[in-house]
Amino acid sequence: MEKTKNVPKSGESKRKTLSQGAYEMIPGSDYKPYVSADITMPELTVTAVILGIILAVVFGAANAYLGLKLGQTVGASVPCAVTSMAILRGILKKGTILENNMVQTIGSAGESVAAGVIFTIPALIVWGMKVSVFEVGIMALVGGTLGILILIPLRRYFVSDQHGHLPFPDGTACAEVLVAGESGGKSAKMLFIGGGLSGLYTLCVNGFKLWEGSVGTLIKGFKGAFIGMEATPALLGVGYVMGPKIAAIMFGGAALGWLVIIPIIKYFGAGLTAAVYPATVPIAQLSVQEVWSFYLRYIGAGAVVFGGIWSFLKVIPVMFKSFKMGFEQLSKGNNGESTIRTDTDLNMGIVLIMIAVIFVFMAFVPPLKLGFVRALLVLIFSTLFVPVAAKMVGLTSNNPVSGMTIATLLVTSLILKGMGTSGEKGMLAALAVGVIVCIAVGITGDTSQDLKTGFLVGATPRKQQIGELIGVVASAMVIGLVINLLNTAYGIGSKDLPAPQATLMSLVVKGVFTGNLPWILLFIGMAIGAVVELLGIPVLPFAIGLYLPISLSTAPILGGFVRGILEKRKKGKELALRRESGILIASGFVAGDSLMGVLLAVVAYKGIDMGFGANIAFLHNPVVSLIPYMFLLAVLFYYSNIRRPEELDE
């Protein structure tokens, strides 16, 4: 590792923000990073590694609690970047932008490992089985490492070749945070305005509970139709960064589900007196949210499965080319790496050897000892879905981990059942495969965003990949203990920690082995995905909109709409300046919301009750609850569309 040293100011970029090429449709090879390739500065230092490991453990534990309680986790890249800058620059008075980037690279791995574990492992607890801390750690280590290794050959394609086509909203926001913290001045001011407002908003909603953070209503005269919004600053900011087109496609999928499919189900099911599986009561007695949970979610999962398969087919040539390069390196003894610092990956020969070692370890070495067939299934599904996850987070910042895990569990359960494995043994065998694939896919989302951040600021990919592996090892060592601790304190599967994602996974596996899985719903979703692709619409953002609640697609469309107005009204330099201003505010929204979310998770874990506003009835009126959020929208609109352009480059 490099020793930390002060870098002369003349050796650093004098630009105060990312160049406009970060947001334009230009070849990745033409983009000029914040720190140019010919500049070398401390990056993978002892200080960065130690701080990154600490943050990986802390953010992993906090997100394990959030995921078990809400079924969702909070992205840790931006909070880790802000924390790193506060410690390295604020307290220690040293550190470079590339060190800060390394800290967030290592630290954010904890959140992804936690997400993969809590979406699957608690299914064992739901079934009443004992969870081995050691085995959970081994699964997390194997899954996380495998996800990173499979992504490495695809890094150049997704991050550089697809630059401009894949906006990577979270990775771009994190890059803006790092650059703003490095350069200070006006950029940092706007970033902290956005971060401060969103952090205060999240504190008021989720901490003090002064008003509702989620609003929604049934549509009168349109039975079964529902429109709602998860009014979080991060979703608003992500929508602005991803842009109007992708945000609209994602919302289109949600609209099809909640304004078409659910009303159809309610209409034709109104006269039924018997329950239609997987629901346990007649459709007429189900709420709109229950129709989504029992029926639409399976349809959405089918669309995600089709989108995953289709996306995989499209990147097969890239994968073959990358692995061919690796074999050539092995046979010729040539490292084959790029001579440009900002374009060097881990040696492909080493990557292939590590993948082979992991396969042998999974298949034949205790405690996993999956056997050849299950280890092969892990490798196949990880290879299939890692590119899908990378593309998905590149488009929308949403990683459909649960949808891809469901697909893995479905096929694995069918194969194992066909081979004669049944009962509890079969369910455990299928879940073991799903756990490792889920973790691999989860870490892929974080790694691809981090590599995009590094691409924009000028980091060394090879060092970032090493950092990701360090973060996975650190997280894997403690995540099993965290799961056991939370289960002892609250009871996983209870009202306090319902573990919604893991419960769904357990239902899928059990449904296959008992013969009660609603296959028709999955096939309908796959057919919808095929039709969407035939119409020339990108299927993955549409599918994820169909799979998720509509409330998670409404806020992003508002952010995308604000940017769309800007891009229709302005051109040239003024467009660039205003867009840059909006991106900084939007990035601040993501940073403030994420940071406060993690802090509140720690507060909740400590059992501290801050919700004094829960009983103030008039504040919880849906209209009143929307007023603060509309203020955030107005701030985004002001900095993006109204503020005079000369104020932006003073």
JSON list of C-alpha atoms in Angstrom, two decimals, residues 12 17 29 43 52 67 86 100 115 147 168 250 273 312 357 431 436 438 466 489 500 530 599 634:
[
{"chain": "A", "resi": 12, "resn": "GLU", "atom": "CA", "xyz": [-4.10, 18.45, -8.79]},
{"chain": "A", "resi": 17, "resn": "THR", "atom": "CA", "xyz": [-16.45, 20.48, -10.78]},
{"chain": "A", "resi": 29, "resn": "SER", "atom": "CA", "xyz": [-12.09, 7.41, -24.10]},
{"chain": "A", "resi": 43, "resn": "GLU", "atom": "CA", "xyz": [-4.96, 6.20, -3.20]},
{"chain": "A", "resi": 52, "resn": "GLY", "atom": "CA", "xyz": [-12.93, 2.06, 4.90]},
{"chain": "A", "resi": 67, "resn": "GLY", "atom": "CA", "xyz": [-33.40, -4.07, 5.34]},
{"chain": "A", "resi": 86, "resn": "ALA", "atom": "CA", "xyz": [-14.97, 14.92, 7.30]},
{"chain": "A", "resi": 100, "resn": "ASN", "atom": "CA", "xyz": [-11.59, 9.64, -0.11]},
{"chain": "A", "resi": 115, "resn": "ALA", "atom": "CA", "xyz": [-28.45, -6.46, 1.57]},
{"chain": "A", "resi": 147, "resn": "GLY", "atom": "CA", "xyz": [-19.64, -10.78, -7.90]},
{"chain": "A", "resi": 168, "resn": "PHE", "atom": "CA", "xyz": [-25.03, 5.71, -13.13]},
{"chain": "A", "resi": 250, "resn": "MET", "atom": "CA", "xyz": [-39.55, 3.33, -15.17]},
{"chain": "A", "resi": 273, "resn": "THR", "atom": "CA", "xyz": [-66.00, -16.25, -3.64]},
{"chain": "A", "resi": 312, "resn": "PHE", "atom": "CA", "xyz": [-27.32, -11.02, -20.69]},
{"chain": "A", "resi": 357, "resn": "VAL", "atom": "CA", "xyz": [-10.63, -21.63, -6.91]},
{"chain": "A", "resi": 431, "resn": "LEU", "atom": "CA", "xyz": [-31.70, -21.40, -0.71]},
{"chain": "A", "resi": 436, "resn": "ILE", "atom": "CA", "xyz": [-24.62, -16.67, -2.77]},
{"chain": "A", "resi": 438, "resn": "CYS", "atom": "CA", "xyz": [-28.05, -12.69, -4.19]},
{"chain": "A", "resi": 466, "resn": "ILE", "atom": "CA", "xyz": [-8.72, -4.50, -4.50]},
{"chain": "A", "resi": 489, "resn": "ALA", "atom": "CA", "xyz": [-32.87, -8.48, 20.24]},
{"chain": "A", "resi": 500, "resn": "PRO", "atom": "CA", "xyz": [-40.26, -8.90, 3.95]},
{"chain": "A", "resi": 530, "resn": "ALA", "atom": "CA", "xyz": [-40.87, -9.31, -24.53]},
{"chain": "A", "resi": 599, "resn": "LEU", "atom": "CA", "xyz": [-27.86, 7.89, 11.53]},
{"chain": "A", "resi": 634, "resn": "ALA", "atom": "CA", "xyz": [-38.97, 24.02, -5.97]}
]
